[in-house]
Amino acid sequence: MQRPAALFFVSFLSLGVTALAQEPAAPRVMLHYAAFDPLSGEPTVPEAFTAKASSGLFLVQFTSEPTQADREALHGLGAEEKWYAPYNGYVVRADADRRQEIAALERVRWVGSFHPAYKLELDLLGALIAGPVQPDRYVVVMVDPKRDEAALVAAVQRVGGTMWRYAAGNLLIEADLTGPQVVAIAAENTVLWIQRVTPVGTDDPNVRIQGGSNYIEAMAGHTGKGVRGHIMEGIYPTHPEYAANAWRTVPPTIFSGSPTTHGNSTFGIIFAAGVNANVRGVCPDGQGMFTDYNYIINSPVMTTAQNTRYGVVSAITDPTQPWKAMFETASWGYTPITTYDARSAEMDWII
């Protein structure tokens, strides 16, 4: 498999699985916006969505797969590689006046601007070009999730946008923006990607998969004793299938949101004790916990960003906290897609 450690980065910027195939001798730059061999010409970018001369974000493509020596050469010029850009390149952040020096490095094939147009989902870009776009809520992925939040939040506030959700360790924020504000934020050196927030839907409401639990219980007596799991959905915690026994308590709720019960099926597939033998779960003696997803999607904004998928998982796996969850599952998510987007990247970041 090519670049197993970089598949997350490949997928985010690329057109999809095509970026994972073997690339011919003249490698293309693979973006949602376009796939092109930069030595044969760059795609046309609308003037309102081109990078300014002062922009400090570049696409840097090497003659072959980048090496540690290539990265050190960038570092020597004060440049930082931030995300892998297929093929053979990076999204690089550096002072604008370093561009020519980067281009002069021995193994650099091409350096190009990372235009704001490249940072926008295509439907959003098309709507902004056609205009006007009504105010909406947007997901904004940071170039450097460890360091960029303060500057990005300040930029959102400077252009008149409203923060909805902070990152606090996650790789993205959510903000309410007008069309012109989106265009302004896309030009920031802290921004990798912007897309509209999509509705949440519930997935797989009736699925029950045993996955071999009967076999391992019969062969080794495994019933989940000592296993601790978390469901990121609301349940009926007083359901008779979830009653306490010698190895578990009644399911505790970790953080509270407006109550829903969509997760009852998900929780039962795993933790149902077998009061009704036909619905015995895969881990019937395990300790189940839950957090209603409304805590994440409908709670007021928190500067600590605990009410995010990232924040909840960080808390339940924190060894200093009492929950110490060993796994998590849910049967809901944002709008299903066939490409890789900000929510896909968020889940990879959580993992």
Short mmCIF file of C-alpha atoms in Angstrom, two decimals:
data_model
loop_
_atom_site.label_atom_id
_atom_site.label_comp_id
_atom_site.label_asym_id
_atom_site.label_seq_id
_atom_site.Cartn_x
_atom_site.Cartn_y
_atom_site.Cartn_z
CA MET A 1 0.00 0.00 0.00
CA GLN A 2 1.33 3.45 -0.84
CA ARG A 3 1.99 5.92 1.97
CA PRO A 4 -0.16 4.21 4.62
CA ALA A 5 0.52 6.96 7.15
CA ALA A 6 -0.63 9.64 4.72
CA LEU A 7 -3.93 8.24 3.47
CA PHE A 8 -5.93 10.63 5.64
CA PHE A 9 -4.15 13.63 4.13
CA VAL A 10 -4.30 12.23 0.61
CA SER A 11 -8.04 11.71 0.84
CA PHE A 12 -8.86 15.12 2.24
CA LEU A 13 -7.40 17.13 -0.62
CA SER A 14 -7.90 14.69 -3.43
CA LEU A 15 -10.77 13.90 -5.72
CA GLY A 16 -11.25 10.58 -3.95
CA VAL A 17 -9.90 7.08 -4.34
CA THR A 18 -8.24 7.95 -7.65
CA ALA A 19 -5.50 9.60 -5.62
CA LEU A 20 -4.58 6.24 -4.13
CA ALA A 21 -3.84 4.63 -7.49
CA GLN A 22 -0.37 4.54 -9.01
CA GLU A 23 0.34 7.91 -10.61
CA PRO A 24 2.11 8.09 -14.00
CA ALA A 25 5.52 9.69 -14.49
CA ALA A 26 4.08 13.21 -14.84
CA PRO A 27 2.27 13.52 -11.53
CA ARG A 28 -0.81 15.67 -11.19
CA VAL A 29 -1.88 17.82 -8.30
CA MET A 30 -5.13 16.27 -7.08
CA LEU A 31 -7.63 18.72 -5.59
CA HIS A 32 -11.40 18.87 -5.32
CA TYR A 33 -11.14 21.96 -7.53
CA ALA A 34 -9.16 20.28 -10.33
CA ALA A 35 -6.60 17.60 -11.15
CA PHE A 36 -3.71 18.99 -13.21
CA ASP A 37 -0.05 18.61 -14.08
CA PRO A 38 1.24 22.03 -13.05
CA LEU A 39 4.05 21.96 -15.62
CA SER A 40 1.40 21.72 -18.33
CA GLY A 41 -0.63 24.58 -16.90
CA GLU A 42 -2.68 25.51 -13.86
CA PRO A 43 -6.47 25.70 -13.82
CA THR A 44 -8.19 29.05 -14.23
CA VAL A 45 -9.31 30.52 -10.91
CA PRO A 46 -11.95 33.28 -10.62
CA GLU A 47 -10.29 36.55 -9.69
CA ALA A 48 -12.27 36.93 -6.46
CA PHE A 49 -10.95 33.56 -5.29
CA THR A 50 -7.26 33.90 -6.16
CA ALA A 51 -4.56 34.15 -3.51
CA LYS A 52 -3.14 37.58 -2.76
CA ALA A 53 0.56 38.21 -3.30
CA SER A 54 0.94 38.33 0.47
CA SER A 55 -0.54 34.87 0.98
CA GLY A 56 1.66 32.49 2.91
CA LEU A 57 0.08 29.21 1.76
CA PHE A 58 1.55 27.28 -1.14
CA LEU A 59 1.29 23.95 -2.89
CA VAL A 60 4.78 22.48 -3.18
CA GLN A 61 5.29 19.44 -5.39
CA PHE A 62 8.51 17.43 -5.36
CA THR A 63 9.96 15.38 -8.22
CA SER A 64 9.07 12.19 -6.32
CA GLU A 65 7.67 11.20 -2.95
CA PRO A 66 8.97 13.74 -0.38
CA THR A 67 11.73 12.61 1.94
CA GLN A 68 12.89 13.73 5.34
CA ALA A 69 15.69 15.63 3.60
CA ASP A 70 13.07 17.48 1.55
CA ARG A 71 11.19 18.43 4.69
CA GLU A 72 14.38 19.61 6.35
CA ALA A 73 15.15 21.74 3.29
CA LEU A 74 11.75 23.41 3.71
CA HIS A 75 12.38 23.94 7.41
CA GLY A 76 15.70 25.58 6.59
CA LEU A 77 13.76 28.28 4.74
CA GLY A 78 11.31 28.77 7.59
CA ALA A 79 8.61 26.83 5.72
CA GLU A 80 6.34 24.24 7.35
CA GLU A 81 4.67 21.36 5.55
CA LYS A 82 1.13 21.08 6.95
CA TRP A 83 -0.88 18.60 4.88
CA TYR A 84 0.07 16.05 2.27
CA ALA A 85 -1.10 17.09 -1.21
CA PRO A 86 -1.17 14.28 -3.76
CA TYR A 87 0.88 13.61 -5.67
CA ASN A 88 4.29 14.13 -4.07
CA GLY A 89 3.55 17.43 -2.40
CA TYR A 90 2.44 19.40 0.61
CA VAL A 91 0.37 22.37 1.57
CA VAL A 92 3.17 24.55 2.90
CA ARG A 93 3.01 27.67 5.04
CA ALA A 94 5.85 30.17 4.76
CA ASP A 95 6.50 33.87 4.40
CA ALA A 96 5.36 35.02 0.97
CA ASP A 97 8.85 36.24 0.06
CA ARG A 98 10.23 32.71 0.48
CA ARG A 99 8.37 31.37 -2.54
CA GLN A 100 11.25 31.71 -5.00
CA GLU A 101 13.72 30.15 -2.58
CA ILE A 102 11.40 27.17 -2.10
CA ALA A 103 11.03 26.82 -5.87
CA ALA A 104 14.82 26.81 -6.20
CA LEU A 105 15.28 23.76 -3.95
CA GLU A 106 16.87 20.92 -5.88
CA ARG A 107 14.00 18.43 -5.69
CA VAL A 108 11.09 20.86 -5.94
CA ARG A 109 9.16 20.36 -9.17
CA TRP A 110 6.65 23.18 -8.77
CA VAL A 111 5.40 25.79 -6.31
CA GLY A 112 1.94 27.29 -6.71
CA SER A 113 -0.47 29.42 -4.74
CA PHE A 114 -2.99 27.66 -2.54
CA HIS A 115 -5.90 29.75 -3.78
CA PRO A 116 -9.04 30.34 -1.71
CA ALA A 117 -10.93 28.61 -4.55
CA TYR A 118 -9.10 25.41 -3.67
CA LYS A 119 -10.38 25.60 -0.08
CA LEU A 120 -14.12 25.64 -0.86
CA GLU A 121 -16.42 22.70 -1.52
CA LEU A 122 -17.43 22.92 -5.17
CA ASP A 123 -21.14 23.50 -4.60
CA LEU A 124 -20.33 26.33 -2.21
CA LEU A 125 -17.84 27.87 -4.62
CA GLY A 126 -20.40 27.74 -7.41
CA ALA A 127 -23.03 29.38 -5.21
CA LEU A 128 -20.63 32.14 -4.17
CA ILE A 129 -19.76 32.84 -7.80
CA ALA A 130 -23.44 32.94 -8.79
CA GLY A 131 -24.39 34.88 -5.61
CA PRO A 132 -25.81 36.14 -3.43
CA VAL A 133 -25.54 33.44 -0.76
CA GLN A 134 -27.74 33.58 2.32
CA PRO A 135 -26.07 33.50 5.75
CA ASP A 136 -25.39 29.94 6.83
CA ARG A 137 -23.37 27.84 9.25
CA TYR A 138 -19.98 26.62 8.04
CA VAL A 139 -17.35 24.09 9.04
CA VAL A 140 -13.82 25.49 8.76
CA VAL A 141 -10.78 23.18 8.89
CA MET A 142 -7.55 24.73 10.16
CA VAL A 143 -4.17 24.46 8.47
CA ASP A 144 -2.53 23.81 11.85
CA PRO A 145 -5.09 22.47 14.36
CA LYS A 146 -2.62 22.75 17.22
CA ARG A 147 -1.88 26.46 16.80
CA ASP A 148 -4.37 28.23 14.53
CA GLU A 149 -7.58 28.41 16.54
CA ALA A 150 -7.04 31.79 18.21
CA ALA A 151 -6.09 33.51 14.95
CA LEU A 152 -8.97 31.92 13.04
CA VAL A 153 -11.53 32.82 15.71
CA ALA A 154 -10.20 36.39 15.68
CA ALA A 155 -10.58 36.47 11.89
CA VAL A 156 -14.18 35.25 12.11
CA GLN A 157 -14.97 37.96 14.64
CA ARG A 158 -13.09 40.61 12.63
CA VAL A 159 -15.21 40.03 9.51
CA GLY A 160 -18.42 40.08 11.58
CA GLY A 161 -19.11 36.35 11.71
CA THR A 162 -20.43 34.52 14.76
CA MET A 163 -18.71 31.56 16.35
CA TRP A 164 -20.94 28.52 16.88
CA ARG A 165 -18.42 25.94 18.03
CA TYR A 166 -14.79 26.19 19.04
CA ALA A 167 -12.13 23.54 18.38
CA ALA A 168 -10.21 23.14 21.67
CA GLY A 169 -8.02 20.45 20.17
CA ASN A 170 -10.23 19.43 17.26
CA LEU A 171 -9.16 20.30 13.71
CA LEU A 172 -12.21 22.42 12.85
CA ILE A 173 -14.48 25.17 14.09
CA GLU A 174 -18.07 26.06 13.15
CA ALA A 175 -19.19 29.62 12.48
CA ASP A 176 -22.19 31.54 11.11
CA LEU A 177 -21.09 33.55 8.08
CA THR A 178 -22.50 35.53 5.17
CA GLY A 179 -21.27 34.94 1.62
CA PRO A 180 -18.75 37.82 1.68
CA GLN A 181 -17.53 36.66 5.08
CA VAL A 182 -16.89 33.16 3.69
CA VAL A 183 -14.82 34.66 0.88
CA ALA A 184 -12.83 36.71 3.39
CA ILE A 185 -12.21 33.75 5.71
CA ALA A 186 -11.14 31.54 2.78
CA ALA A 187 -8.25 33.95 2.17
CA GLU A 188 -6.85 33.43 5.67
CA ASN A 189 -3.55 31.57 6.01
CA THR A 190 -5.08 29.53 8.84
CA VAL A 191 -7.78 27.98 6.63
CA LEU A 192 -7.46 24.68 4.76
CA TRP A 193 -11.09 23.94 3.87
CA ILE A 194 -14.63 25.36 4.22
CA GLN A 195 -17.97 23.65 3.72
CA ARG A 196 -21.55 24.18 4.76
CA VAL A 197 -22.83 22.41 7.86
CA THR A 198 -25.10 19.57 6.78
CA PRO A 199 -28.09 18.15 8.64
CA VAL A 200 -27.66 15.27 11.04
CA GLY A 201 -29.43 12.03 10.18
CA THR A 202 -29.83 8.74 12.00
CA ASP A 203 -28.20 5.68 10.44
CA ASP A 204 -28.88 1.95 10.63
CA PRO A 205 -31.77 2.09 13.10
CA ASN A 206 -32.60 -1.62 12.92
CA VAL A 207 -29.24 -3.32 12.52
CA ARG A 208 -28.17 -6.17 14.82
CA ILE A 209 -24.85 -7.83 14.04
CA GLN A 210 -23.59 -10.54 16.37
CA GLY A 211 -20.19 -10.84 14.73
CA GLY A 212 -19.23 -14.09 16.41
CA SER A 213 -20.29 -13.31 19.99
CA ASN A 214 -22.11 -16.62 20.41
CA TYR A 215 -18.99 -18.49 19.34
CA ILE A 216 -16.56 -16.75 21.68
CA GLU A 217 -19.00 -17.03 24.59
CA ALA A 218 -19.43 -20.75 23.98
CA MET A 219 -15.71 -21.38 23.49
CA ALA A 220 -14.22 -19.04 26.11
CA GLY A 221 -17.08 -17.81 28.28
CA HIS A 222 -16.60 -14.22 27.12
CA THR A 223 -19.62 -12.02 27.92
CA GLY A 224 -17.93 -8.64 28.11
CA LYS A 225 -17.13 -8.57 31.81
CA GLY A 226 -14.82 -5.63 32.43
CA VAL A 227 -15.41 -4.06 29.02
CA ARG A 228 -16.48 -0.39 29.11
CA GLY A 229 -18.22 1.13 26.08
CA HIS A 230 -19.89 4.40 25.17
CA ILE A 231 -22.85 5.12 22.88
CA MET A 232 -23.01 8.68 21.56
CA GLU A 233 -26.82 8.69 21.46
CA GLY A 234 -29.73 8.85 23.86
CA ILE A 235 -31.24 5.65 25.26
CA TYR A 236 -33.86 4.39 27.73
CA PRO A 237 -31.46 3.90 30.68
CA THR A 238 -34.15 2.17 32.77
CA HIS A 239 -34.86 -0.46 30.11
CA PRO A 240 -34.91 -3.92 31.78
CA GLU A 241 -32.23 -5.18 29.38
CA TYR A 242 -29.82 -2.61 30.84
CA ALA A 243 -30.33 -3.35 34.53
CA ALA A 244 -27.35 -3.60 36.86
CA ASN A 245 -25.80 -6.97 37.63
CA ALA A 246 -22.67 -8.18 39.35
CA TRP A 247 -20.42 -6.69 36.65
CA ARG A 248 -22.11 -3.43 35.69
CA THR A 249 -24.25 -0.54 36.90
CA VAL A 250 -27.29 1.03 35.28
CA PRO A 251 -26.00 2.97 32.22
CA PRO A 252 -24.72 6.37 33.39
CA THR A 253 -25.23 9.43 31.19
CA ILE A 254 -22.02 11.34 30.51
CA PHE A 255 -22.93 14.99 29.85
CA SER A 256 -26.59 15.81 29.32
CA GLY A 257 -28.44 17.00 26.25
CA SER A 258 -32.08 17.18 25.22
CA PRO A 259 -33.25 13.58 25.63
CA THR A 260 -33.71 11.35 22.60
CA THR A 261 -33.86 7.56 22.43
CA HIS A 262 -32.63 6.80 18.92
CA GLY A 263 -29.58 5.08 20.39
CA ASN A 264 -31.62 2.47 22.23
CA SER A 265 -31.21 -0.01 19.39
CA THR A 266 -27.49 0.67 19.15
CA PHE A 267 -27.04 0.28 22.89
CA GLY A 268 -29.13 -2.90 22.95
CA ILE A 269 -27.16 -4.55 20.16
CA ILE A 270 -24.12 -4.29 22.40
CA PHE A 271 -25.29 -4.35 26.02
CA ALA A 272 -28.72 -6.03 26.17
CA ALA A 273 -28.52 -8.63 28.93
CA GLY A 274 -30.80 -11.18 27.28
CA VAL A 275 -33.96 -10.84 29.38
CA ASN A 276 -35.46 -11.56 25.99
CA ALA A 277 -33.05 -14.18 24.66
CA ASN A 278 -33.64 -13.07 21.07
CA VAL A 279 -32.11 -9.65 21.73
CA ARG A 280 -29.08 -10.59 23.83
CA GLY A 281 -26.27 -8.17 23.00
CA VAL A 282 -22.71 -8.83 21.88
CA CYS A 283 -21.35 -7.65 25.24
CA PRO A 284 -24.17 -8.44 27.69
CA ASP A 285 -22.10 -8.10 30.87
CA GLY A 286 -20.19 -5.01 29.73
CA GLN A 287 -20.53 -1.57 31.28
CA GLY A 288 -22.40 0.72 28.94
CA MET A 289 -22.43 4.53 29.08
CA PHE A 290 -24.11 7.10 26.86
CA THR A 291 -24.24 10.75 25.82
CA ASP A 292 -27.26 12.06 23.93
CA TYR A 293 -26.20 13.45 20.57
CA ASN A 294 -28.22 16.61 21.24
CA TYR A 295 -25.43 17.54 23.64
CA ILE A 296 -23.27 17.84 20.53
CA ILE A 297 -25.60 19.20 17.85
CA ASN A 298 -27.94 21.47 19.82
CA SER A 299 -26.12 22.65 22.95
CA PRO A 300 -25.15 26.34 23.16
CA VAL A 301 -21.63 27.23 22.13
CA MET A 302 -18.94 26.40 24.68
CA THR A 303 -15.51 27.98 24.57
CA THR A 304 -14.10 24.72 25.92
CA ALA A 305 -15.63 22.86 22.96
CA GLN A 306 -16.41 19.88 25.15
CA ASN A 307 -19.77 19.56 23.39
CA THR A 308 -18.26 18.23 20.19
CA ARG A 309 -17.62 14.67 19.06
CA TYR A 310 -13.93 15.31 19.68
CA GLY A 311 -14.57 16.78 23.14
CA VAL A 312 -16.74 13.90 24.30
CA VAL A 313 -14.29 11.24 23.11
CA SER A 314 -11.40 13.13 24.72
CA ALA A 315 -13.25 13.14 28.04
CA ILE A 316 -14.46 9.53 28.09
CA THR A 317 -10.99 8.19 27.22
CA ASP A 318 -9.10 10.50 29.60
CA PRO A 319 -7.34 8.22 32.11
CA THR A 320 -7.78 10.84 34.84
CA GLN A 321 -11.58 10.73 34.47
CA PRO A 322 -13.82 7.97 35.88
CA TRP A 323 -15.28 6.63 32.60
CA LYS A 324 -12.22 5.16 30.83
CA ALA A 325 -14.24 4.03 27.81
CA MET A 326 -12.62 1.36 25.66
CA PHE A 327 -14.78 1.83 22.57
CA GLU A 328 -17.56 4.00 21.21
CA THR A 329 -20.26 3.60 18.58
CA ALA A 330 -23.36 5.38 17.29
CA SER A 331 -25.87 5.12 14.47
CA TRP A 332 -26.13 8.75 13.44
CA GLY A 333 -23.93 11.14 11.53
CA TYR A 334 -23.82 14.12 9.23
CA THR A 335 -25.09 13.90 5.64
CA PRO A 336 -23.70 10.75 3.93
CA ILE A 337 -21.32 11.49 1.05
CA THR A 338 -19.13 9.55 -1.37
CA THR A 339 -16.06 11.79 -1.00
CA TYR A 340 -13.92 12.93 1.92
CA ASP A 341 -14.87 16.14 3.71
CA ALA A 342 -14.43 18.06 6.97
CA ARG A 343 -16.58 15.63 8.99
CA SER A 344 -14.61 12.68 7.61
CA ALA A 345 -11.41 14.41 8.62
CA GLU A 346 -12.83 15.20 12.05
CA MET A 347 -13.53 11.51 12.67
CA ASP A 348 -10.03 10.54 11.55
CA TRP A 349 -8.65 13.24 13.86
CA ILE A 350 -10.66 11.81 16.76
CA ILE A 351 -9.40 8.29 16.05
#
